[in-house]
Amino acid sequence: MQPDKPFIHALENRRFFIRTGSTDFRWGIDMLAACAVATNSDAALSGAVFVFCSKSRNQLRFLFWEGTGWWLLTRKILTQRFMWPQQNDDNISREALFEQVRSLAADPGEYRTKALRACSQLS
């Protein structure tokens, strides 16, 4: 990762695993890590990114192993919903789904900028 790039850019070139259907977002990092290891233990411990979607489809969680521990990042959008397959044979294009996830990793988007502006106006 280059020092002048945001941390999220560290995910750009990693393998991604998408968990279809909704995930209970009350689950903590340990339960999500158990899901990742059960899916593919080699990939989970070599830095692959496992992506989970909330029932309301307005939040994604990115889980990945780095060095000596797990990272869990949450992305929440306020006005739209993520397209998300409910099962493996859904008609959502696999390429479109991965492109959506990778674009979030590459560019966190306008909501972060709006939040930073709102916070700077409060101080």
PDB file of C-alpha atoms in Angstrom:
ATOM      1  CA  MET A   1       0.000   0.000   0.000  1.00  0.00           C
ATOM      2  CA  GLN A   2       1.308   3.426  -0.892  1.00  0.00           C
ATOM      3  CA  PRO A   3       1.444   5.900   2.019  1.00  0.00           C
ATOM      4  CA  ASP A   4      -0.453   8.631   0.128  1.00  0.00           C
ATOM      5  CA  LYS A   5      -3.451   6.376  -0.631  1.00  0.00           C
ATOM      6  CA  PRO A   6      -6.309   5.695   1.785  1.00  0.00           C
ATOM      7  CA  PHE A   7      -6.232   2.398   3.669  1.00  0.00           C
ATOM      8  CA  ILE A   8      -9.179   1.023   1.687  1.00  0.00           C
ATOM      9  CA  HIS A   9      -6.932   0.848  -1.408  1.00  0.00           C
ATOM     10  CA  ALA A  10      -5.130  -2.063   0.249  1.00  0.00           C
ATOM     11  CA  LEU A  11      -8.096  -4.231  -0.788  1.00  0.00           C
ATOM     12  CA  GLU A  12      -7.966  -3.515  -4.519  1.00  0.00           C
ATOM     13  CA  ASN A  13      -5.768  -6.413  -5.621  1.00  0.00           C
ATOM     14  CA  ARG A  14      -6.992  -9.095  -3.227  1.00  0.00           C
ATOM     15  CA  ARG A  15      -9.235 -12.067  -3.979  1.00  0.00           C
ATOM     16  CA  PHE A  16     -12.876 -11.475  -3.070  1.00  0.00           C
ATOM     17  CA  PHE A  17     -15.410 -13.999  -1.778  1.00  0.00           C
ATOM     18  CA  ILE A  18     -19.054 -12.924  -1.781  1.00  0.00           C
ATOM     19  CA  ARG A  19     -21.453 -14.497   0.705  1.00  0.00           C
ATOM     20  CA  THR A  20     -24.835 -14.672  -1.010  1.00  0.00           C
ATOM     21  CA  GLY A  21     -28.014 -13.888   0.881  1.00  0.00           C
ATOM     22  CA  SER A  22     -28.202 -11.683   3.928  1.00  0.00           C
ATOM     23  CA  THR A  23     -25.956 -11.941   6.960  1.00  0.00           C
ATOM     24  CA  ASP A  24     -27.037 -11.184  10.501  1.00  0.00           C
ATOM     25  CA  PHE A  25     -25.102  -8.002  11.251  1.00  0.00           C
ATOM     26  CA  ARG A  26     -25.362  -8.667  14.975  1.00  0.00           C
ATOM     27  CA  TRP A  27     -22.602 -11.204  14.337  1.00  0.00           C
ATOM     28  CA  GLY A  28     -19.237  -9.977  15.468  1.00  0.00           C
ATOM     29  CA  ILE A  29     -15.823 -10.394  13.964  1.00  0.00           C
ATOM     30  CA  ASP A  30     -15.364 -13.900  15.425  1.00  0.00           C
ATOM     31  CA  MET A  31     -18.527 -15.323  13.868  1.00  0.00           C
ATOM     32  CA  LEU A  32     -17.787 -13.719  10.478  1.00  0.00           C
ATOM     33  CA  ALA A  33     -14.220 -15.042  10.640  1.00  0.00           C
ATOM     34  CA  ALA A  34     -15.582 -18.527  11.367  1.00  0.00           C
ATOM     35  CA  CYS A  35     -17.767 -18.225   8.237  1.00  0.00           C
ATOM     36  CA  ALA A  36     -14.754 -17.169   6.173  1.00  0.00           C
ATOM     37  CA  VAL A  37     -12.568 -20.002   7.443  1.00  0.00           C
ATOM     38  CA  ALA A  38     -15.382 -22.513   6.877  1.00  0.00           C
ATOM     39  CA  THR A  39     -15.752 -21.248   3.291  1.00  0.00           C
ATOM     40  CA  ASN A  40     -12.064 -21.410   2.365  1.00  0.00           C
ATOM     41  CA  SER A  41      -9.520 -21.573   5.168  1.00  0.00           C
ATOM     42  CA  ASP A  42      -6.479 -21.191   2.909  1.00  0.00           C
ATOM     43  CA  ALA A  43      -7.867 -18.055   1.265  1.00  0.00           C
ATOM     44  CA  ALA A  44      -9.100 -16.647   4.575  1.00  0.00           C
ATOM     45  CA  LEU A  45      -5.657 -16.807   6.155  1.00  0.00           C
ATOM     46  CA  SER A  46      -3.825 -15.565   3.059  1.00  0.00           C
ATOM     47  CA  GLY A  47      -5.569 -12.189   2.929  1.00  0.00           C
ATOM     48  CA  ALA A  48      -8.630 -12.747   0.744  1.00  0.00           C
ATOM     49  CA  VAL A  49     -11.545 -10.392   1.386  1.00  0.00           C
ATOM     50  CA  PHE A  50     -14.883 -11.889   2.436  1.00  0.00           C
ATOM     51  CA  VAL A  51     -17.869  -9.639   1.794  1.00  0.00           C
ATOM     52  CA  PHE A  52     -21.179  -9.885   3.669  1.00  0.00           C
ATOM     53  CA  CYS A  53     -24.402  -7.934   3.075  1.00  0.00           C
ATOM     54  CA  SER A  54     -27.063  -6.905   5.601  1.00  0.00           C
ATOM     55  CA  LYS A  55     -30.704  -7.921   5.283  1.00  0.00           C
ATOM     56  CA  SER A  56     -31.677  -4.360   4.322  1.00  0.00           C
ATOM     57  CA  ARG A  57     -28.913  -4.374   1.657  1.00  0.00           C
ATOM     58  CA  ASN A  58     -27.653  -0.958   2.723  1.00  0.00           C
ATOM     59  CA  GLN A  59     -24.520  -2.226   4.496  1.00  0.00           C
ATOM     60  CA  LEU A  60     -21.568  -4.361   3.475  1.00  0.00           C
ATOM     61  CA  ARG A  61     -18.879  -5.790   5.709  1.00  0.00           C
ATOM     62  CA  PHE A  62     -15.406  -6.562   4.418  1.00  0.00           C
ATOM     63  CA  LEU A  63     -13.467  -9.106   6.478  1.00  0.00           C
ATOM     64  CA  PHE A  64      -9.828  -9.982   5.829  1.00  0.00           C
ATOM     65  CA  TRP A  65      -6.776 -11.336   7.601  1.00  0.00           C
ATOM     66  CA  GLU A  66      -3.622  -9.263   7.698  1.00  0.00           C
ATOM     67  CA  GLY A  67      -0.491 -10.342   9.490  1.00  0.00           C
ATOM     68  CA  THR A  68      -1.618 -11.305  12.978  1.00  0.00           C
ATOM     69  CA  GLY A  69      -5.297 -10.459  13.047  1.00  0.00           C
ATOM     70  CA  TRP A  70      -8.616  -9.806  11.333  1.00  0.00           C
ATOM     71  CA  TRP A  71      -9.827  -6.504   9.900  1.00  0.00           C
ATOM     72  CA  LEU A  72     -13.563  -5.821   9.687  1.00  0.00           C
ATOM     73  CA  LEU A  73     -14.679  -2.796   7.688  1.00  0.00           C
ATOM     74  CA  THR A  74     -18.300  -1.697   7.335  1.00  0.00           C
ATOM     75  CA  ARG A  75     -19.683   0.338   4.437  1.00  0.00           C
ATOM     76  CA  LYS A  76     -23.153   1.844   4.894  1.00  0.00           C
ATOM     77  CA  ILE A  77     -25.050   3.771   2.241  1.00  0.00           C
ATOM     78  CA  LEU A  78     -27.960   6.008   3.108  1.00  0.00           C
ATOM     79  CA  THR A  79     -30.092   6.472   0.016  1.00  0.00           C
ATOM     80  CA  GLN A  80     -29.753   3.319  -2.096  1.00  0.00           C
ATOM     81  CA  ARG A  81     -29.399  -0.455  -1.814  1.00  0.00           C
ATOM     82  CA  PHE A  82     -26.622  -2.742  -2.939  1.00  0.00           C
ATOM     83  CA  MET A  83     -27.546  -5.266  -5.612  1.00  0.00           C
ATOM     84  CA  TRP A  84     -26.953  -8.571  -3.886  1.00  0.00           C
ATOM     85  CA  PRO A  85     -27.675 -12.171  -4.864  1.00  0.00           C
ATOM     86  CA  GLN A  86     -29.889 -14.111  -2.478  1.00  0.00           C
ATOM     87  CA  GLN A  87     -28.555 -17.440  -3.739  1.00  0.00           C
ATOM     88  CA  ASN A  88     -25.741 -18.630  -5.976  1.00  0.00           C
ATOM     89  CA  ASP A  89     -27.929 -18.963  -9.068  1.00  0.00           C
ATOM     90  CA  ASP A  90     -29.475 -15.469  -8.954  1.00  0.00           C
ATOM     91  CA  ASN A  91     -29.528 -13.579 -12.249  1.00  0.00           C
ATOM     92  CA  ILE A  92     -27.344 -10.769 -10.953  1.00  0.00           C
ATOM     93  CA  SER A  93     -24.294 -10.703 -13.172  1.00  0.00           C
ATOM     94  CA  ARG A  94     -21.309 -12.024 -11.251  1.00  0.00           C
ATOM     95  CA  GLU A  95     -19.085  -9.505 -13.036  1.00  0.00           C
ATOM     96  CA  ALA A  96     -21.373  -6.596 -12.103  1.00  0.00           C
ATOM     97  CA  LEU A  97     -21.447  -7.722  -8.479  1.00  0.00           C
ATOM     98  CA  PHE A  98     -17.670  -7.989  -8.235  1.00  0.00           C
ATOM     99  CA  GLU A  99     -17.276  -4.650 -10.014  1.00  0.00           C
ATOM    100  CA  GLN A 100     -19.578  -3.035  -7.437  1.00  0.00           C
ATOM    101  CA  VAL A 101     -17.546  -4.477  -4.561  1.00  0.00           C
ATOM    102  CA  ARG A 102     -14.184  -3.623  -6.116  1.00  0.00           C
ATOM    103  CA  SER A 103     -15.273  -0.064  -6.881  1.00  0.00           C
ATOM    104  CA  LEU A 104     -16.145   0.400  -3.205  1.00  0.00           C
ATOM    105  CA  ALA A 105     -12.672  -0.805  -2.281  1.00  0.00           C
ATOM    106  CA  ALA A 106     -11.081   1.534  -4.830  1.00  0.00           C
ATOM    107  CA  ASP A 107     -13.162   4.641  -4.045  1.00  0.00           C
ATOM    108  CA  PRO A 108     -15.132   4.945  -0.806  1.00  0.00           C
ATOM    109  CA  GLY A 109     -17.333   7.493  -2.492  1.00  0.00           C
ATOM    110  CA  GLU A 110     -19.113  10.749  -1.971  1.00  0.00           C
ATOM    111  CA  TYR A 111     -20.707   9.913   1.393  1.00  0.00           C
ATOM    112  CA  ARG A 112     -17.359  10.059   3.166  1.00  0.00           C
ATOM    113  CA  THR A 113     -16.732  13.502   1.685  1.00  0.00           C
ATOM    114  CA  LYS A 114     -20.187  14.720   2.739  1.00  0.00           C
ATOM    115  CA  ALA A 115     -19.669  13.346   6.252  1.00  0.00           C
ATOM    116  CA  LEU A 116     -16.290  15.060   6.561  1.00  0.00           C
ATOM    117  CA  ARG A 117     -17.827  18.378   5.451  1.00  0.00           C
ATOM    118  CA  ALA A 118     -20.671  17.998   7.948  1.00  0.00           C
ATOM    119  CA  CYS A 119     -18.257  17.219  10.769  1.00  0.00           C
ATOM    120  CA  SER A 120     -16.001  20.162   9.912  1.00  0.00           C
ATOM    121  CA  GLN A 121     -19.013  22.486  10.056  1.00  0.00           C
ATOM    122  CA  LEU A 122     -19.807  21.274  13.585  1.00  0.00           C
ATOM    123  CA  SER A 123     -16.380  22.139  14.965  1.00  0.00           C
TER     124      SER A 123
END
